[in-house]
Amino acid sequence: MALTREGVHRILGPVDNAFLAELAATGASERELAEAHAWVMNDEALVNDFRPMPKGKVAELVEILHRQFGPGGEEDMG
């Protein structure tokens, strides 16, 4: 299922329309966004659990989320 404002809000909290549009443009699902969010929030733990590095849409979302919320990003997710 494509991302909706409600789905993004459940995972990330409120976001502006431009950021929502950037996320939606990936064609990713809510599940993929949740997985990308988990990587951005706790990548070391996921690597320690021997989870494979993200690929495809999840990797694209990780890059977008990291740019927005990671070190030097506009907001602090946490």
PDB file of N, CA and C in Angstrom:
ATOM      1  N   MET A   1       0.848  -1.175   0.000  1.00  0.00           N
ATOM      2  CA  MET A   1       0.000   0.000   0.000  1.00  0.00           C
ATOM      3  C   MET A   1       0.899   1.245   0.000  1.00  0.00           C
ATOM      4  N   ALA A   2       0.547   2.228  -0.784  1.00  0.00           N
ATOM      5  CA  ALA A   2       1.318   3.466  -0.876  1.00  0.00           C
ATOM      6  C   ALA A   2       1.252   4.239   0.439  1.00  0.00           C
ATOM      7  N   LEU A   3       2.250   5.058   0.650  1.00  0.00           N
ATOM      8  CA  LEU A   3       2.286   5.875   1.861  1.00  0.00           C
ATOM      9  C   LEU A   3       1.144   6.883   1.868  1.00  0.00           C
ATOM     10  N   THR A   4       0.573   7.060   3.031  1.00  0.00           N
ATOM     11  CA  THR A   4      -0.453   8.080   3.236  1.00  0.00           C
ATOM     12  C   THR A   4       0.046   9.022   4.322  1.00  0.00           C
ATOM     13  N   ARG A   5      -0.563  10.186   4.413  1.00  0.00           N
ATOM     14  CA  ARG A   5      -0.205  11.132   5.473  1.00  0.00           C
ATOM     15  C   ARG A   5      -0.387  10.456   6.836  1.00  0.00           C
ATOM     16  N   GLU A   6      -1.472   9.713   7.004  1.00  0.00           N
ATOM     17  CA  GLU A   6      -1.738   9.053   8.284  1.00  0.00           C
ATOM     18  C   GLU A   6      -0.666   8.013   8.605  1.00  0.00           C
ATOM     19  N   GLY A   7      -0.269   7.244   7.602  1.00  0.00           N
ATOM     20  CA  GLY A   7       0.766   6.235   7.811  1.00  0.00           C
ATOM     21  C   GLY A   7       2.100   6.860   8.177  1.00  0.00           C
ATOM     22  N   VAL A   8       2.473   7.918   7.476  1.00  0.00           N
ATOM     23  CA  VAL A   8       3.713   8.621   7.776  1.00  0.00           C
ATOM     24  C   VAL A   8       3.639   9.208   9.184  1.00  0.00           C
ATOM     25  N   HIS A   9       2.496   9.782   9.526  1.00  0.00           N
ATOM     26  CA  HIS A   9       2.316  10.380  10.856  1.00  0.00           C
ATOM     27  C   HIS A   9       2.475   9.332  11.952  1.00  0.00           C
ATOM     28  N   ARG A  10       1.947   8.126  11.731  1.00  0.00           N
ATOM     29  CA  ARG A  10       2.084   7.056  12.731  1.00  0.00           C
ATOM     30  C   ARG A  10       3.547   6.710  12.984  1.00  0.00           C
ATOM     31  N   ILE A  11       4.350   6.777  11.930  1.00  0.00           N
ATOM     32  CA  ILE A  11       5.749   6.360  12.045  1.00  0.00           C
ATOM     33  C   ILE A  11       6.662   7.519  12.445  1.00  0.00           C
ATOM     34  N   LEU A  12       6.487   8.676  11.808  1.00  0.00           N
ATOM     35  CA  LEU A  12       7.411   9.791  11.995  1.00  0.00           C
ATOM     36  C   LEU A  12       6.849  10.946  12.797  1.00  0.00           C
ATOM     37  N   GLY A  13       5.543  10.970  12.993  1.00  0.00           N
ATOM     38  CA  GLY A  13       4.917  12.150  13.563  1.00  0.00           C
ATOM     39  C   GLY A  13       4.581  13.108  12.430  1.00  0.00           C
ATOM     40  N   PRO A  14       4.111  14.296  12.759  1.00  0.00           N
ATOM     41  CA  PRO A  14       3.723  15.249  11.721  1.00  0.00           C
ATOM     42  C   PRO A  14       4.917  15.665  10.856  1.00  0.00           C
ATOM     43  N   VAL A  15       4.692  15.722   9.550  1.00  0.00           N
ATOM     44  CA  VAL A  15       5.719  16.192   8.618  1.00  0.00           C
ATOM     45  C   VAL A  15       5.082  17.213   7.679  1.00  0.00           C
ATOM     46  N   ASP A  16       5.917  18.058   7.091  1.00  0.00           N
ATOM     47  CA  ASP A  16       5.367  19.044   6.172  1.00  0.00           C
ATOM     48  C   ASP A  16       5.055  18.406   4.817  1.00  0.00           C
ATOM     49  N   ASN A  17       4.300  19.128   4.009  1.00  0.00           N
ATOM     50  CA  ASN A  17       3.850  18.592   2.727  1.00  0.00           C
ATOM     51  C   ASN A  17       4.999  18.270   1.787  1.00  0.00           C
ATOM     52  N   ALA A  18       6.047  19.088   1.775  1.00  0.00           N
ATOM     53  CA  ALA A  18       7.180  18.844   0.880  1.00  0.00           C
ATOM     54  C   ALA A  18       7.883  17.543   1.251  1.00  0.00           C
ATOM     55  N   PHE A  19       8.089  17.316   2.545  1.00  0.00           N
ATOM     56  CA  PHE A  19       8.746  16.092   2.992  1.00  0.00           C
ATOM     57  C   PHE A  19       7.852  14.884   2.710  1.00  0.00           C
ATOM     58  N   LEU A  20       6.570  15.011   2.951  1.00  0.00           N
ATOM     59  CA  LEU A  20       5.626  13.939   2.649  1.00  0.00           C
ATOM     60  C   LEU A  20       5.676  13.595   1.165  1.00  0.00           C
ATOM     61  N   ALA A  21       5.712  14.600   0.315  1.00  0.00           N
ATOM     62  CA  ALA A  21       5.770  14.375  -1.126  1.00  0.00           C
ATOM     63  C   ALA A  21       7.058  13.658  -1.519  1.00  0.00           C
ATOM     64  N   GLU A  22       8.179  14.031  -0.884  1.00  0.00           N
ATOM     65  CA  GLU A  22       9.453  13.381  -1.179  1.00  0.00           C
ATOM     66  C   GLU A  22       9.406  11.902  -0.794  1.00  0.00           C
ATOM     67  N   LEU A  23       8.828  11.609   0.359  1.00  0.00           N
ATOM     68  CA  LEU A  23       8.685  10.215   0.789  1.00  0.00           C
ATOM     69  C   LEU A  23       7.761   9.444  -0.157  1.00  0.00           C
ATOM     70  N   ALA A  24       6.622  10.037  -0.490  1.00  0.00           N
ATOM     71  CA  ALA A  24       5.650   9.375  -1.354  1.00  0.00           C
ATOM     72  C   ALA A  24       6.214   9.119  -2.741  1.00  0.00           C
ATOM     73  N   ALA A  25       7.087  10.006  -3.218  1.00  0.00           N
ATOM     74  CA  ALA A  25       7.661   9.867  -4.559  1.00  0.00           C
ATOM     75  C   ALA A  25       8.518   8.610  -4.698  1.00  0.00           C
ATOM     76  N   THR A  26       8.939   8.030  -3.593  1.00  0.00           N
ATOM     77  CA  THR A  26       9.737   6.805  -3.655  1.00  0.00           C
ATOM     78  C   THR A  26       8.887   5.604  -4.056  1.00  0.00           C
ATOM     79  N   GLY A  27       7.575   5.722  -3.871  1.00  0.00           N
ATOM     80  CA  GLY A  27       6.694   4.588  -4.148  1.00  0.00           C
ATOM     81  C   GLY A  27       6.742   3.530  -3.067  1.00  0.00           C
ATOM     82  N   ALA A  28       7.319   3.871  -1.934  1.00  0.00           N
ATOM     83  CA  ALA A  28       7.485   2.915  -0.842  1.00  0.00           C
ATOM     84  C   ALA A  28       6.177   2.693  -0.094  1.00  0.00           C
ATOM     85  N   SER A  29       6.156   1.593   0.638  1.00  0.00           N
ATOM     86  CA  SER A  29       4.999   1.256   1.471  1.00  0.00           C
ATOM     87  C   SER A  29       5.244   1.731   2.904  1.00  0.00           C
ATOM     88  N   GLU A  30       4.213   1.678   3.701  1.00  0.00           N
ATOM     89  CA  GLU A  30       4.329   2.021   5.114  1.00  0.00           C
ATOM     90  C   GLU A  30       5.314   1.077   5.810  1.00  0.00           C
ATOM     91  N   ARG A  31       5.279  -0.180   5.459  1.00  0.00           N
ATOM     92  CA  ARG A  31       6.208  -1.157   6.043  1.00  0.00           C
ATOM     93  C   ARG A  31       7.652  -0.786   5.716  1.00  0.00           C
ATOM     94  N   GLU A  32       7.904  -0.370   4.477  1.00  0.00           N
ATOM     95  CA  GLU A  32       9.255   0.024   4.083  1.00  0.00           C
ATOM     96  C   GLU A  32       9.703   1.282   4.834  1.00  0.00           C
ATOM     97  N   LEU A  33       8.777   2.221   5.028  1.00  0.00           N
ATOM     98  CA  LEU A  33       9.111   3.422   5.794  1.00  0.00           C
ATOM     99  C   LEU A  33       9.428   3.048   7.245  1.00  0.00           C
ATOM    100  N   ALA A  34       8.662   2.155   7.831  1.00  0.00           N
ATOM    101  CA  ALA A  34       8.920   1.730   9.211  1.00  0.00           C
ATOM    102  C   ALA A  34      10.293   1.069   9.325  1.00  0.00           C
ATOM    103  N   GLU A  35      10.655   0.261   8.345  1.00  0.00           N
ATOM    104  CA  GLU A  35      11.965  -0.388   8.366  1.00  0.00           C
ATOM    105  C   GLU A  35      13.082   0.648   8.220  1.00  0.00           C
ATOM    106  N   ALA A  36      12.901   1.604   7.316  1.00  0.00           N
ATOM    107  CA  ALA A  36      13.901   2.662   7.128  1.00  0.00           C
ATOM    108  C   ALA A  36      14.042   3.486   8.407  1.00  0.00           C
ATOM    109  N   HIS A  37      12.934   3.781   9.029  1.00  0.00           N
ATOM    110  CA  HIS A  37      12.954   4.543  10.289  1.00  0.00           C
ATOM    111  C   HIS A  37      13.741   3.787  11.354  1.00  0.00           C
ATOM    112  N   ALA A  38      13.536   2.480  11.431  1.00  0.00           N
ATOM    113  CA  ALA A  38      14.277   1.669  12.402  1.00  0.00           C
ATOM    114  C   ALA A  38      15.780   1.739  12.130  1.00  0.00           C
ATOM    115  N   TRP A  39      16.177   1.729  10.870  1.00  0.00           N
ATOM    116  CA  TRP A  39      17.602   1.831  10.536  1.00  0.00           C
ATOM    117  C   TRP A  39      18.160   3.185  10.947  1.00  0.00           C
ATOM    118  N   VAL A  40      17.439   4.248  10.680  1.00  0.00           N
ATOM    119  CA  VAL A  40      17.929   5.590  11.007  1.00  0.00           C
ATOM    120  C   VAL A  40      18.032   5.760  12.517  1.00  0.00           C
ATOM    121  N   MET A  41      17.089   5.213  13.239  1.00  0.00           N
ATOM    122  CA  MET A  41      17.062   5.387  14.686  1.00  0.00           C
ATOM    123  C   MET A  41      18.069   4.501  15.407  1.00  0.00           C
ATOM    124  N   ASN A  42      18.415   3.336  14.833  1.00  0.00           N
ATOM    125  CA  ASN A  42      19.221   2.382  15.587  1.00  0.00           C
ATOM    126  C   ASN A  42      19.982   1.448  14.663  1.00  0.00           C
ATOM    127  N   ASP A  43      20.747   1.982  13.721  1.00  0.00           N
ATOM    128  CA  ASP A  43      21.418   1.133  12.751  1.00  0.00           C
ATOM    129  C   ASP A  43      22.423   0.185  13.372  1.00  0.00           C
ATOM    130  N   GLU A  44      23.111   0.597  14.416  1.00  0.00           N
ATOM    131  CA  GLU A  44      24.118  -0.270  15.037  1.00  0.00           C
ATOM    132  C   GLU A  44      23.471  -1.535  15.612  1.00  0.00           C
ATOM    133  N   ALA A  45      22.343  -1.382  16.268  1.00  0.00           N
ATOM    134  CA  ALA A  45      21.662  -2.546  16.837  1.00  0.00           C
ATOM    135  C   ALA A  45      21.194  -3.496  15.744  1.00  0.00           C
ATOM    136  N   LEU A  46      20.700  -2.970  14.630  1.00  0.00           N
ATOM    137  CA  LEU A  46      20.237  -3.833  13.546  1.00  0.00           C
ATOM    138  C   LEU A  46      21.401  -4.577  12.907  1.00  0.00           C
ATOM    139  N   VAL A  47      22.543  -3.915  12.765  1.00  0.00           N
ATOM    140  CA  VAL A  47      23.726  -4.591  12.231  1.00  0.00           C
ATOM    141  C   VAL A  47      24.174  -5.671  13.205  1.00  0.00           C
ATOM    142  N   ASN A  48      24.146  -5.370  14.501  1.00  0.00           N
ATOM    143  CA  ASN A  48      24.540  -6.350  15.513  1.00  0.00           C
ATOM    144  C   ASN A  48      23.600  -7.548  15.536  1.00  0.00           C
ATOM    145  N   ASP A  49      22.359  -7.352  15.078  1.00  0.00           N
ATOM    146  CA  ASP A  49      21.409  -8.463  14.970  1.00  0.00           C
ATOM    147  C   ASP A  49      21.571  -9.202  13.652  1.00  0.00           C
ATOM    148  N   PHE A  50      22.613  -8.864  12.898  1.00  0.00           N
ATOM    149  CA  PHE A  50      22.923  -9.490  11.614  1.00  0.00           C
ATOM    150  C   PHE A  50      21.829  -9.287  10.571  1.00  0.00           C
ATOM    151  N   ARG A  51      21.130  -8.153  10.674  1.00  0.00           N
ATOM    152  CA  ARG A  51      20.138  -7.801   9.662  1.00  0.00           C
ATOM    153  C   ARG A  51      20.872  -7.344   8.413  1.00  0.00           C
ATOM    154  N   PRO A  52      20.427  -7.749   7.233  1.00  0.00           N
ATOM    155  CA  PRO A  52      21.093  -7.275   6.014  1.00  0.00           C
ATOM    156  C   PRO A  52      20.898  -5.768   5.859  1.00  0.00           C
ATOM    157  N   MET A  53      21.882  -5.125   5.273  1.00  0.00           N
ATOM    158  CA  MET A  53      21.796  -3.688   5.038  1.00  0.00           C
ATOM    159  C   MET A  53      20.602  -3.411   4.122  1.00  0.00           C
ATOM    160  N   PRO A  54      19.955  -2.265   4.301  1.00  0.00           N
ATOM    161  CA  PRO A  54      18.780  -1.955   3.486  1.00  0.00           C
ATOM    162  C   PRO A  54      19.137  -1.822   2.010  1.00  0.00           C
ATOM    163  N   LYS A  55      18.172  -2.206   1.180  1.00  0.00           N
ATOM    164  CA  LYS A  55      18.323  -2.127  -0.269  1.00  0.00           C
ATOM    165  C   LYS A  55      17.064  -1.510  -0.854  1.00  0.00           C
ATOM    166  N   GLY A  56      17.143  -1.119  -2.087  1.00  0.00           N
ATOM    167  CA  GLY A  56      15.976  -0.647  -2.824  1.00  0.00           C
ATOM    168  C   GLY A  56      15.318   0.556  -2.187  1.00  0.00           C
ATOM    169  N   LYS A  57      14.005   0.488  -2.084  1.00  0.00           N
ATOM    170  CA  LYS A  57      13.229   1.608  -1.553  1.00  0.00           C
ATOM    171  C   LYS A  57      13.568   1.905  -0.107  1.00  0.00           C
ATOM    172  N   VAL A  58      13.856   0.882   0.678  1.00  0.00           N
ATOM    173  CA  VAL A  58      14.207   1.099   2.084  1.00  0.00           C
ATOM    174  C   VAL A  58      15.503   1.903   2.166  1.00  0.00           C
ATOM    175  N   ALA A  59      16.483   1.562   1.348  1.00  0.00           N
ATOM    176  CA  ALA A  59      17.744   2.305   1.334  1.00  0.00           C
ATOM    177  C   ALA A  59      17.512   3.753   0.907  1.00  0.00           C
ATOM    178  N   GLU A  60      16.647   3.955  -0.080  1.00  0.00           N
ATOM    179  CA  GLU A  60      16.319   5.309  -0.530  1.00  0.00           C
ATOM    180  C   GLU A  60      15.670   6.109   0.600  1.00  0.00           C
ATOM    181  N   LEU A  61      14.755   5.469   1.321  1.00  0.00           N
ATOM    182  CA  LEU A  61      14.106   6.130   2.450  1.00  0.00           C
ATOM    183  C   LEU A  61      15.088   6.427   3.572  1.00  0.00           C
ATOM    184  N   VAL A  62      16.010   5.508   3.839  1.00  0.00           N
ATOM    185  CA  VAL A  62      17.024   5.740   4.868  1.00  0.00           C
ATOM    186  C   VAL A  62      17.803   7.007   4.530  1.00  0.00           C
ATOM    187  N   GLU A  63      18.178   7.153   3.268  1.00  0.00           N
ATOM    188  CA  GLU A  63      18.922   8.344   2.848  1.00  0.00           C
ATOM    189  C   GLU A  63      18.098   9.616   3.063  1.00  0.00           C
ATOM    190  N   ILE A  64      16.836   9.573   2.685  1.00  0.00           N
ATOM    191  CA  ILE A  64      15.953  10.732   2.856  1.00  0.00           C
ATOM    192  C   ILE A  64      15.774  11.050   4.344  1.00  0.00           C
ATOM    193  N   LEU A  65      15.491  10.037   5.141  1.00  0.00           N
ATOM    194  CA  LEU A  65      15.287  10.253   6.578  1.00  0.00           C
ATOM    195  C   LEU A  65      16.557  10.740   7.257  1.00  0.00           C
ATOM    196  N   HIS A  66      17.679  10.170   6.862  1.00  0.00           N
ATOM    197  CA  HIS A  66      18.941  10.584   7.471  1.00  0.00           C
ATOM    198  C   HIS A  66      19.234  12.044   7.135  1.00  0.00           C
ATOM    199  N   ARG A  67      18.957  12.439   5.918  1.00  0.00           N
ATOM    200  CA  ARG A  67      19.168  13.829   5.503  1.00  0.00           C
ATOM    201  C   ARG A  67      18.272  14.771   6.321  1.00  0.00           C
ATOM    202  N   GLN A  68      17.057  14.332   6.608  1.00  0.00           N
ATOM    203  CA  GLN A  68      16.095  15.161   7.335  1.00  0.00           C
ATOM    204  C   GLN A  68      16.329  15.131   8.845  1.00  0.00           C
ATOM    205  N   PHE A  69      16.634  13.947   9.380  1.00  0.00           N
ATOM    206  CA  PHE A  69      16.640  13.771  10.828  1.00  0.00           C
ATOM    207  C   PHE A  69      17.973  13.343  11.424  1.00  0.00           C
ATOM    208  N   GLY A  70      18.909  12.930  10.588  1.00  0.00           N
ATOM    209  CA  GLY A  70      20.184  12.441  11.097  1.00  0.00           C
ATOM    210  C   GLY A  70      21.072  13.575  11.561  1.00  0.00           C
ATOM    211  N   PRO A  71      22.323  13.270  11.868  1.00  0.00           N
ATOM    212  CA  PRO A  71      23.250  14.307  12.304  1.00  0.00           C
ATOM    213  C   PRO A  71      23.290  15.453  11.290  1.00  0.00           C
ATOM    214  N   GLY A  72      23.044  16.648  11.767  1.00  0.00           N
ATOM    215  CA  GLY A  72      23.023  17.800  10.891  1.00  0.00           C
ATOM    216  C   GLY A  72      21.693  18.002  10.185  1.00  0.00           C
ATOM    217  N   GLY A  73      20.735  17.093  10.415  1.00  0.00           N
ATOM    218  CA  GLY A  73      19.410  17.230   9.813  1.00  0.00           C
ATOM    219  C   GLY A  73      18.624  18.334  10.496  1.00  0.00           C
ATOM    220  N   GLU A  74      17.460  18.616   9.944  1.00  0.00           N
ATOM    221  CA  GLU A  74      16.662  19.717  10.453  1.00  0.00           C
ATOM    222  C   GLU A  74      16.043  19.429  11.812  1.00  0.00           C
ATOM    223  N   GLU A  75      15.732  18.182  12.075  1.00  0.00           N
ATOM    224  CA  GLU A  75      15.033  17.828  13.314  1.00  0.00           C
ATOM    225  C   GLU A  75      15.749  16.712  14.006  1.00  0.00           C
ATOM    226  N   ASP A  76      15.405  16.467  15.236  1.00  0.00           N
ATOM    227  CA  ASP A  76      15.991  15.380  16.001  1.00  0.00           C
ATOM    228  C   ASP A  76      14.911  14.340  16.238  1.00  0.00           C
ATOM    229  N   MET A  77      15.087  13.157  15.607  1.00  0.00           N
ATOM    230  CA  MET A  77      14.142  12.056  15.817  1.00  0.00           C
ATOM    231  C   MET A  77      14.596  11.322  17.058  1.00  0.00           C
ATOM    232  N   GLY A  78      13.956  11.412  18.116  1.00  0.00           N
ATOM    233  CA  GLY A  78      14.434  10.645  19.237  1.00  0.00           C
ATOM    234  C   GLY A  78      13.844  11.099  20.451  1.00  0.00           C
TER     235      GLY A  78
END
